[in-house]
Amino acid sequence: MLLRTFFYSVFFLTASVCFAQKVSEIETEDRKLFITTKCEYPIYGTYQFKGGEPVIELNSGGTGYYQQHEAVKRPIIWGLECSESGVLKETKGYDNIKYILYYKYTTPNSDEPEESWTHVEMTVHLNTCKIFINGERMKLFTTKEEKKKSVK
């Protein structure tokens, strides 16, 4: 009986660690909230403005680059707003889903005060297989990538 209890404990502990999402608490100018880099859609990659620069790059580890218009790329940390347990906060439309992307520059800019968290909209358009950040940076994804996310 004791051995069985031990094995169940190990199983549940392993399952909770394996399936847990990494959630970080951040503090914006307005409030404290939670972010994660996990999403069921293929959001990692490079988002371009009209096929070129300026770009936004999102890496799976929560790092990347954000390039403003007529500026150099700067490294960032980022995440999508979620609940404390890691459930993404989303707004579903007719053929799209909207998330809130938070990012913060990791290198200070000499002519600006200390960097703070900034938020922009990220929309996943299911019929056209496009993902937009701030309505102007776009990344395509394939239905094959879409199907991979539903299998996981």
JSON list of C-alpha atoms in Angstrom, two decimals:
[
{"chain": "A", "resi": 1, "resn": "MET", "atom": "CA", "xyz": [0.00, 0.00, 0.00]},
{"chain": "A", "resi": 2, "resn": "LEU", "atom": "CA", "xyz": [2.79, 2.40, 0.87]},
{"chain": "A", "resi": 3, "resn": "LEU", "atom": "CA", "xyz": [4.58, 1.58, -2.37]},
{"chain": "A", "resi": 4, "resn": "ARG", "atom": "CA", "xyz": [1.41, 2.25, -4.38]},
{"chain": "A", "resi": 5, "resn": "THR", "atom": "CA", "xyz": [0.95, 5.64, -2.69]},
{"chain": "A", "resi": 6, "resn": "PHE", "atom": "CA", "xyz": [4.56, 6.49, -3.45]},
{"chain": "A", "resi": 7, "resn": "PHE", "atom": "CA", "xyz": [4.18, 5.63, -7.16]},
{"chain": "A", "resi": 8, "resn": "TYR", "atom": "CA", "xyz": [0.96, 7.67, -7.45]},
{"chain": "A", "resi": 9, "resn": "SER", "atom": "CA", "xyz": [2.68, 10.63, -5.81]},
{"chain": "A", "resi": 10, "resn": "VAL", "atom": "CA", "xyz": [5.63, 10.41, -8.20]},
{"chain": "A", "resi": 11, "resn": "PHE", "atom": "CA", "xyz": [3.28, 10.06, -11.19]},
{"chain": "A", "resi": 12, "resn": "PHE", "atom": "CA", "xyz": [1.18, 13.12, -10.32]},
{"chain": "A", "resi": 13, "resn": "LEU", "atom": "CA", "xyz": [4.24, 15.20, -9.49]},
{"chain": "A", "resi": 14, "resn": "THR", "atom": "CA", "xyz": [5.86, 14.27, -12.82]},
{"chain": "A", "resi": 15, "resn": "ALA", "atom": "CA", "xyz": [2.65, 14.95, -14.74]},
{"chain": "A", "resi": 16, "resn": "SER", "atom": "CA", "xyz": [2.16, 18.36, -13.14]},
{"chain": "A", "resi": 17, "resn": "VAL", "atom": "CA", "xyz": [5.77, 19.38, -13.89]},
{"chain": "A", "resi": 18, "resn": "CYS", "atom": "CA", "xyz": [5.63, 18.13, -17.48]},
{"chain": "A", "resi": 19, "resn": "PHE", "atom": "CA", "xyz": [2.35, 19.81, -18.36]},
{"chain": "A", "resi": 20, "resn": "ALA", "atom": "CA", "xyz": [2.74, 23.03, -16.38]},
{"chain": "A", "resi": 21, "resn": "GLN", "atom": "CA", "xyz": [3.09, 26.24, -18.30]},
{"chain": "A", "resi": 22, "resn": "LYS", "atom": "CA", "xyz": [5.77, 28.73, -17.41]},
{"chain": "A", "resi": 23, "resn": "VAL", "atom": "CA", "xyz": [3.97, 31.80, -16.10]},
{"chain": "A", "resi": 24, "resn": "SER", "atom": "CA", "xyz": [5.72, 35.02, -15.08]},
{"chain": "A", "resi": 25, "resn": "GLU", "atom": "CA", "xyz": [4.31, 37.85, -13.03]},
{"chain": "A", "resi": 26, "resn": "ILE", "atom": "CA", "xyz": [5.10, 41.34, -14.32]},
{"chain": "A", "resi": 27, "resn": "GLU", "atom": "CA", "xyz": [4.28, 44.83, -13.13]},
{"chain": "A", "resi": 28, "resn": "THR", "atom": "CA", "xyz": [3.15, 47.41, -15.65]},
{"chain": "A", "resi": 29, "resn": "GLU", "atom": "CA", "xyz": [2.49, 51.07, -14.99]},
{"chain": "A", "resi": 30, "resn": "ASP", "atom": "CA", "xyz": [-1.18, 50.19, -14.38]},
{"chain": "A", "resi": 31, "resn": "ARG", "atom": "CA", "xyz": [-1.16, 46.85, -12.56]},
{"chain": "A", "resi": 32, "resn": "LYS", "atom": "CA", "xyz": [0.43, 43.47, -11.91]},
{"chain": "A", "resi": 33, "resn": "LEU", "atom": "CA", "xyz": [-0.44, 40.68, -14.34]},
{"chain": "A", "resi": 34, "resn": "PHE", "atom": "CA", "xyz": [0.75, 37.33, -15.65]},
{"chain": "A", "resi": 35, "resn": "ILE", "atom": "CA", "xyz": [2.32, 36.40, -18.99]},
{"chain": "A", "resi": 36, "resn": "THR", "atom": "CA", "xyz": [3.35, 33.21, -20.77]},
{"chain": "A", "resi": 37, "resn": "THR", "atom": "CA", "xyz": [5.08, 32.40, -24.04]},
{"chain": "A", "resi": 38, "resn": "LYS", "atom": "CA", "xyz": [2.95, 29.31, -24.72]},
{"chain": "A", "resi": 39, "resn": "CYS", "atom": "CA", "xyz": [0.21, 29.50, -27.33]},
{"chain": "A", "resi": 40, "resn": "GLU", "atom": "CA", "xyz": [-1.61, 26.91, -29.38]},
{"chain": "A", "resi": 41, "resn": "TYR", "atom": "CA", "xyz": [-0.85, 28.81, -32.58]},
{"chain": "A", "resi": 42, "resn": "PRO", "atom": "CA", "xyz": [2.61, 29.08, -34.24]},
{"chain": "A", "resi": 43, "resn": "ILE", "atom": "CA", "xyz": [3.43, 32.58, -32.98]},
{"chain": "A", "resi": 44, "resn": "TYR", "atom": "CA", "xyz": [7.22, 32.19, -32.86]},
{"chain": "A", "resi": 45, "resn": "GLY", "atom": "CA", "xyz": [9.14, 33.68, -35.78]},
{"chain": "A", "resi": 46, "resn": "THR", "atom": "CA", "xyz": [9.67, 36.93, -37.65]},
{"chain": "A", "resi": 47, "resn": "TYR", "atom": "CA", "xyz": [6.92, 39.47, -38.28]},
{"chain": "A", "resi": 48, "resn": "GLN", "atom": "CA", "xyz": [7.58, 41.88, -41.13]},
{"chain": "A", "resi": 49, "resn": "PHE", "atom": "CA", "xyz": [6.22, 45.27, -42.11]},
{"chain": "A", "resi": 50, "resn": "LYS", "atom": "CA", "xyz": [5.13, 45.06, -45.76]},
{"chain": "A", "resi": 51, "resn": "GLY", "atom": "CA", "xyz": [7.59, 42.23, -46.42]},
{"chain": "A", "resi": 52, "resn": "GLY", "atom": "CA", "xyz": [10.64, 43.87, -44.83]},
{"chain": "A", "resi": 53, "resn": "GLU", "atom": "CA", "xyz": [11.87, 46.03, -41.99]},
{"chain": "A", "resi": 54, "resn": "PRO", "atom": "CA", "xyz": [11.01, 47.03, -39.36]},
{"chain": "A", "resi": 55, "resn": "VAL", "atom": "CA", "xyz": [10.58, 43.54, -37.89]},
{"chain": "A", "resi": 56, "resn": "ILE", "atom": "CA", "xyz": [9.58, 41.84, -34.68]},
{"chain": "A", "resi": 57, "resn": "GLU", "atom": "CA", "xyz": [11.14, 38.48, -33.80]},
{"chain": "A", "resi": 58, "resn": "LEU", "atom": "CA", "xyz": [9.60, 36.25, -31.14]},
{"chain": "A", "resi": 59, "resn": "ASN", "atom": "CA", "xyz": [11.60, 33.27, -29.87]},
{"chain": "A", "resi": 60, "resn": "SER", "atom": "CA", "xyz": [10.06, 30.39, -27.94]},
{"chain": "A", "resi": 61, "resn": "GLY", "atom": "CA", "xyz": [12.05, 31.15, -24.79]},
{"chain": "A", "resi": 62, "resn": "GLY", "atom": "CA", "xyz": [10.44, 34.56, -24.28]},
{"chain": "A", "resi": 63, "resn": "THR", "atom": "CA", "xyz": [13.21, 36.55, -25.93]},
{"chain": "A", "resi": 64, "resn": "GLY", "atom": "CA", "xyz": [13.33, 38.32, -29.27]},
{"chain": "A", "resi": 65, "resn": "TYR", "atom": "CA", "xyz": [13.79, 41.65, -31.02]},
{"chain": "A", "resi": 66, "resn": "TYR", "atom": "CA", "xyz": [11.50, 44.61, -31.57]},
{"chain": "A", "resi": 67, "resn": "GLN", "atom": "CA", "xyz": [12.33, 47.20, -34.21]},
{"chain": "A", "resi": 68, "resn": "GLN", "atom": "CA", "xyz": [10.52, 50.51, -34.28]},
{"chain": "A", "resi": 69, "resn": "HIS", "atom": "CA", "xyz": [10.18, 52.43, -37.56]},
{"chain": "A", "resi": 70, "resn": "GLU", "atom": "CA", "xyz": [13.49, 54.02, -38.65]},
{"chain": "A", "resi": 71, "resn": "ALA", "atom": "CA", "xyz": [15.37, 52.43, -35.73]},
{"chain": "A", "resi": 72, "resn": "VAL", "atom": "CA", "xyz": [17.64, 49.47, -35.07]},
{"chain": "A", "resi": 73, "resn": "LYS", "atom": "CA", "xyz": [16.40, 46.14, -33.70]},
{"chain": "A", "resi": 74, "resn": "ARG", "atom": "CA", "xyz": [16.56, 45.99, -29.91]},
{"chain": "A", "resi": 75, "resn": "PRO", "atom": "CA", "xyz": [16.42, 42.84, -27.77]},
{"chain": "A", "resi": 76, "resn": "ILE", "atom": "CA", "xyz": [13.26, 42.22, -25.76]},
{"chain": "A", "resi": 77, "resn": "ILE", "atom": "CA", "xyz": [11.63, 39.83, -23.36]},
{"chain": "A", "resi": 78, "resn": "TRP", "atom": "CA", "xyz": [7.98, 39.13, -24.10]},
{"chain": "A", "resi": 79, "resn": "GLY", "atom": "CA", "xyz": [4.86, 37.19, -23.18]},
{"chain": "A", "resi": 80, "resn": "LEU", "atom": "CA", "xyz": [1.12, 36.95, -23.79]},
{"chain": "A", "resi": 81, "resn": "GLU", "atom": "CA", "xyz": [-1.27, 38.00, -21.04]},
{"chain": "A", "resi": 82, "resn": "CYS", "atom": "CA", "xyz": [-2.68, 35.04, -19.15]},
{"chain": "A", "resi": 83, "resn": "SER", "atom": "CA", "xyz": [-4.22, 34.04, -15.84]},
{"chain": "A", "resi": 84, "resn": "GLU", "atom": "CA", "xyz": [-2.08, 33.02, -12.88]},
{"chain": "A", "resi": 85, "resn": "SER", "atom": "CA", "xyz": [-2.54, 29.38, -13.94]},
{"chain": "A", "resi": 86, "resn": "GLY", "atom": "CA", "xyz": [-1.37, 30.07, -17.53]},
{"chain": "A", "resi": 87, "resn": "VAL", "atom": "CA", "xyz": [-4.70, 30.25, -19.38]},
{"chain": "A", "resi": 88, "resn": "LEU", "atom": "CA", "xyz": [-4.34, 32.83, -22.14]},
{"chain": "A", "resi": 89, "resn": "LYS", "atom": "CA", "xyz": [-6.63, 35.84, -22.07]},
{"chain": "A", "resi": 90, "resn": "GLU", "atom": "CA", "xyz": [-8.16, 35.99, -25.52]},
{"chain": "A", "resi": 91, "resn": "THR", "atom": "CA", "xyz": [-10.96, 37.68, -27.39]},
{"chain": "A", "resi": 92, "resn": "LYS", "atom": "CA", "xyz": [-12.55, 35.58, -30.12]},
{"chain": "A", "resi": 93, "resn": "GLY", "atom": "CA", "xyz": [-13.89, 37.23, -33.25]},
{"chain": "A", "resi": 94, "resn": "TYR", "atom": "CA", "xyz": [-15.63, 35.80, -36.30]},
{"chain": "A", "resi": 95, "resn": "ASP", "atom": "CA", "xyz": [-12.44, 34.35, -37.83]},
{"chain": "A", "resi": 96, "resn": "ASN", "atom": "CA", "xyz": [-9.72, 35.62, -35.51]},
{"chain": "A", "resi": 97, "resn": "ILE", "atom": "CA", "xyz": [-8.43, 35.49, -31.97]},
{"chain": "A", "resi": 98, "resn": "LYS", "atom": "CA", "xyz": [-6.89, 38.50, -30.23]},
{"chain": "A", "resi": 99, "resn": "TYR", "atom": "CA", "xyz": [-4.20, 38.27, -27.55]},
{"chain": "A", "resi": 100, "resn": "ILE", "atom": "CA", "xyz": [-2.32, 41.01, -25.71]},
{"chain": "A", "resi": 101, "resn": "LEU", "atom": "CA", "xyz": [1.44, 40.85, -26.21]},
{"chain": "A", "resi": 102, "resn": "TYR", "atom": "CA", "xyz": [3.62, 42.47, -23.54]},
{"chain": "A", "resi": 103, "resn": "TYR", "atom": "CA", "xyz": [7.27, 43.27, -24.26]},
{"chain": "A", "resi": 104, "resn": "LYS", "atom": "CA", "xyz": [10.10, 45.04, -22.52]},
{"chain": "A", "resi": 105, "resn": "TYR", "atom": "CA", "xyz": [13.44, 46.11, -23.96]},
{"chain": "A", "resi": 106, "resn": "THR", "atom": "CA", "xyz": [16.43, 44.46, -22.29]},
{"chain": "A", "resi": 107, "resn": "THR", "atom": "CA", "xyz": [18.96, 47.10, -23.32]},
{"chain": "A", "resi": 108, "resn": "PRO", "atom": "CA", "xyz": [18.51, 50.63, -22.00]},
{"chain": "A", "resi": 109, "resn": "ASN", "atom": "CA", "xyz": [18.26, 53.54, -24.37]},
{"chain": "A", "resi": 110, "resn": "SER", "atom": "CA", "xyz": [20.35, 56.48, -23.17]},
{"chain": "A", "resi": 111, "resn": "ASP", "atom": "CA", "xyz": [17.78, 59.16, -24.01]},
{"chain": "A", "resi": 112, "resn": "GLU", "atom": "CA", "xyz": [14.81, 57.35, -22.41]},
{"chain": "A", "resi": 113, "resn": "PRO", "atom": "CA", "xyz": [13.87, 56.63, -18.80]},
{"chain": "A", "resi": 114, "resn": "GLU", "atom": "CA", "xyz": [14.02, 53.06, -17.47]},
{"chain": "A", "resi": 115, "resn": "GLU", "atom": "CA", "xyz": [12.25, 50.65, -19.80]},
{"chain": "A", "resi": 116, "resn": "SER", "atom": "CA", "xyz": [8.77, 49.53, -18.79]},
{"chain": "A", "resi": 117, "resn": "TRP", "atom": "CA", "xyz": [6.39, 46.90, -20.11]},
{"chain": "A", "resi": 118, "resn": "THR", "atom": "CA", "xyz": [4.53, 47.89, -23.28]},
{"chain": "A", "resi": 119, "resn": "HIS", "atom": "CA", "xyz": [1.51, 46.09, -24.69]},
{"chain": "A", "resi": 120, "resn": "VAL", "atom": "CA", "xyz": [0.28, 45.67, -28.26]},
{"chain": "A", "resi": 121, "resn": "GLU", "atom": "CA", "xyz": [-2.39, 43.52, -29.88]},
{"chain": "A", "resi": 122, "resn": "MET", "atom": "CA", "xyz": [-1.60, 40.22, -31.52]},
{"chain": "A", "resi": 123, "resn": "THR", "atom": "CA", "xyz": [-4.32, 38.78, -33.76]},
{"chain": "A", "resi": 124, "resn": "VAL", "atom": "CA", "xyz": [-4.41, 35.31, -35.27]},
{"chain": "A", "resi": 125, "resn": "HIS", "atom": "CA", "xyz": [-6.51, 35.28, -38.45]},
{"chain": "A", "resi": 126, "resn": "LEU", "atom": "CA", "xyz": [-7.62, 31.70, -38.99]},
{"chain": "A", "resi": 127, "resn": "ASN", "atom": "CA", "xyz": [-9.09, 31.91, -42.52]},
{"chain": "A", "resi": 128, "resn": "THR", "atom": "CA", "xyz": [-6.09, 33.70, -44.06]},
{"chain": "A", "resi": 129, "resn": "CYS", "atom": "CA", "xyz": [-3.42, 31.98, -41.90]},
{"chain": "A", "resi": 130, "resn": "LYS", "atom": "CA", "xyz": [-1.86, 35.30, -40.89]},
{"chain": "A", "resi": 131, "resn": "ILE", "atom": "CA", "xyz": [-0.75, 36.58, -37.51]},
{"chain": "A", "resi": 132, "resn": "PHE", "atom": "CA", "xyz": [-0.47, 40.34, -36.97]},
{"chain": "A", "resi": 133, "resn": "ILE", "atom": "CA", "xyz": [1.28, 42.28, -34.23]},
{"chain": "A", "resi": 134, "resn": "ASN", "atom": "CA", "xyz": [0.00, 45.80, -33.75]},
{"chain": "A", "resi": 135, "resn": "GLY", "atom": "CA", "xyz": [-1.98, 45.47, -36.97]},
{"chain": "A", "resi": 136, "resn": "GLU", "atom": "CA", "xyz": [1.06, 46.11, -39.17]},
{"chain": "A", "resi": 137, "resn": "ARG", "atom": "CA", "xyz": [3.69, 43.39, -38.64]},
{"chain": "A", "resi": 138, "resn": "MET", "atom": "CA", "xyz": [2.65, 40.14, -40.24]},
{"chain": "A", "resi": 139, "resn": "LYS", "atom": "CA", "xyz": [3.72, 36.50, -40.26]},
{"chain": "A", "resi": 140, "resn": "LEU", "atom": "CA", "xyz": [2.18, 33.74, -42.35]},
{"chain": "A", "resi": 141, "resn": "PHE", "atom": "CA", "xyz": [1.54, 30.27, -41.02]},
{"chain": "A", "resi": 142, "resn": "THR", "atom": "CA", "xyz": [0.46, 27.16, -42.85]},
{"chain": "A", "resi": 143, "resn": "THR", "atom": "CA", "xyz": [-2.52, 24.96, -42.18]},
{"chain": "A", "resi": 144, "resn": "LYS", "atom": "CA", "xyz": [0.03, 22.22, -41.52]},
{"chain": "A", "resi": 145, "resn": "GLU", "atom": "CA", "xyz": [1.36, 24.26, -38.58]},
{"chain": "A", "resi": 146, "resn": "GLU", "atom": "CA", "xyz": [-2.23, 24.87, -37.51]},
{"chain": "A", "resi": 147, "resn": "LYS", "atom": "CA", "xyz": [-2.94, 21.12, -37.51]},
{"chain": "A", "resi": 148, "resn": "LYS", "atom": "CA", "xyz": [0.19, 20.41, -35.45]},
{"chain": "A", "resi": 149, "resn": "LYS", "atom": "CA", "xyz": [-1.08, 22.60, -32.64]},
{"chain": "A", "resi": 150, "resn": "SER", "atom": "CA", "xyz": [-4.40, 20.78, -32.44]},
{"chain": "A", "resi": 151, "resn": "VAL", "atom": "CA", "xyz": [-2.66, 17.39, -32.17]},
{"chain": "A", "resi": 152, "resn": "LYS", "atom": "CA", "xyz": [-0.57, 18.41, -29.15]}
]
